[in-house]
C-alpha positions as a printed Julia matrix, in Angstrom:
113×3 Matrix{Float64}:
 42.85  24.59   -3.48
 45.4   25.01   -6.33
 45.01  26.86   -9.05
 44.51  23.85  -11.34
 41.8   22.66   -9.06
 40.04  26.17   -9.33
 40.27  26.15  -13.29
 39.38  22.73  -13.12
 36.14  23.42  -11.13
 35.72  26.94  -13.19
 35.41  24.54  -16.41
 33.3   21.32  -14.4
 30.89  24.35  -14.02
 29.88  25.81  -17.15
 30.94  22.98  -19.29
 26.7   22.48  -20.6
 27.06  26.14  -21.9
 30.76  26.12  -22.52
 30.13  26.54  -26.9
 27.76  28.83  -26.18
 29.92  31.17  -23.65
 33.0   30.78  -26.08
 31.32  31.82  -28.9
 29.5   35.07  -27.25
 33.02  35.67  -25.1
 34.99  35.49  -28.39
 32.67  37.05  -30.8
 32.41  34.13  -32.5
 35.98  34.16  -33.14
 36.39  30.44  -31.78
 34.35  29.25  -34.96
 36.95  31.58  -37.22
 40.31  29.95  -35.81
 38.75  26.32  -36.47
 37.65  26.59  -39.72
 41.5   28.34  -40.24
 42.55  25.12  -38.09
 40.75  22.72  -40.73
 41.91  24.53  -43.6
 45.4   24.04  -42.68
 45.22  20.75  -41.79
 43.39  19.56  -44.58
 45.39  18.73  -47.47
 48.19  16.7   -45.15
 44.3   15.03  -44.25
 44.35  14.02  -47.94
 48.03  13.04  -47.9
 47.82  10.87  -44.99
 44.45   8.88  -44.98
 45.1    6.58  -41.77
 46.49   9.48  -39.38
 45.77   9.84  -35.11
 45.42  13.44  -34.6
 46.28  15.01  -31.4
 43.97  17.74  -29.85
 44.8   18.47  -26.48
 42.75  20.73  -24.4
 40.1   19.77  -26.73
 37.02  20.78  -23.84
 33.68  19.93  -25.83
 35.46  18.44  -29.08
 34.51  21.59  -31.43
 38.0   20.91  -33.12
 38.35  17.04  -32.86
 34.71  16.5   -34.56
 35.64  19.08  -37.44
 38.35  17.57  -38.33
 36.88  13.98  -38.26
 34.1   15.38  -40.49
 36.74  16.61  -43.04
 38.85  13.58  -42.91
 38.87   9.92  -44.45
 36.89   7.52  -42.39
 40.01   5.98  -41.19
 41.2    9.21  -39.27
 41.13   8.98  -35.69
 40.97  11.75  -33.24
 42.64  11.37  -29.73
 41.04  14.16  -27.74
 42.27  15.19  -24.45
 41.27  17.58  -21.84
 42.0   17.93  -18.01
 38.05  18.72  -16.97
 36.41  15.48  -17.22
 32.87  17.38  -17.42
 33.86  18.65  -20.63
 34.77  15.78  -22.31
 30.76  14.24  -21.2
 29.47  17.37  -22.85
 31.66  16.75  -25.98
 30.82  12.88  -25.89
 27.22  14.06  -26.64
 27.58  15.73  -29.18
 29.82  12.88  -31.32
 27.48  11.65  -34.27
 27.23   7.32  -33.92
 29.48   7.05  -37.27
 32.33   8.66  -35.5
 32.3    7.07  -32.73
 35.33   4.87  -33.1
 37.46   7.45  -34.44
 37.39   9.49  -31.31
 39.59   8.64  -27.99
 38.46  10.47  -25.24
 41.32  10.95  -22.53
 40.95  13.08  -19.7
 44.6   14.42  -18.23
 46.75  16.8   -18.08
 48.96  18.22  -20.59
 51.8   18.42  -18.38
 51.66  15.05  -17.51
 50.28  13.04  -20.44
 49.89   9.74  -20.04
């Protein structure tokens, strides 16, 4: 098995508690760098209304909904990880209203499609 198989597999596996192990694993340090993340990007979110945002290895979308929720309703999100798993446990979690500004790609980011 190749090592991007295993971390593939590692991820397919605790994907339903993935937030939950990356906030205790990071001491809640996750949450810190994407509300710095947000802040950063926020006023070009002002200056550019109708912008596709890229967030690749985006696992359960904890970056791609924040930003979405501190956009204009015409921002769209494309959101891309390799573990396919992850991407169903972030698809949960995506309110109705934001539906359609979220694309949900599963690849990898050494071979983007």
């Amino acid at each position: 098995m190749s090592n991007k198989s295993q971390i593939q597999n590692m991820f397919k596996t605790i994907s339903p508690t993935y937030d939950l192990l990356n906030s205790i694993l990071s001491f809640q340090i996750d949450k810190w760098w994407r509300r710095k993340t947000i802040a950063h990007l926020h006023p070009k979110n002002q200056k550019k209304p109708n912008q596709t945002i890229l967030d690749l290895c985006c696992g359960t979308l904890g970056l791609s909904l924040q930003i979405l929720q501190k956009s204009s309703p015409a921002t769209k999100v494309i959101a891309l990880d390799f573990c396919y798993e992850m991407l169903l446990e972030g698809k949960k979690k995506v309110p109705f209203n934001l539906q359609n500004n979220i694309i949900l790609i599963c690849a990898d980011i050494e071979h983007l499609p």
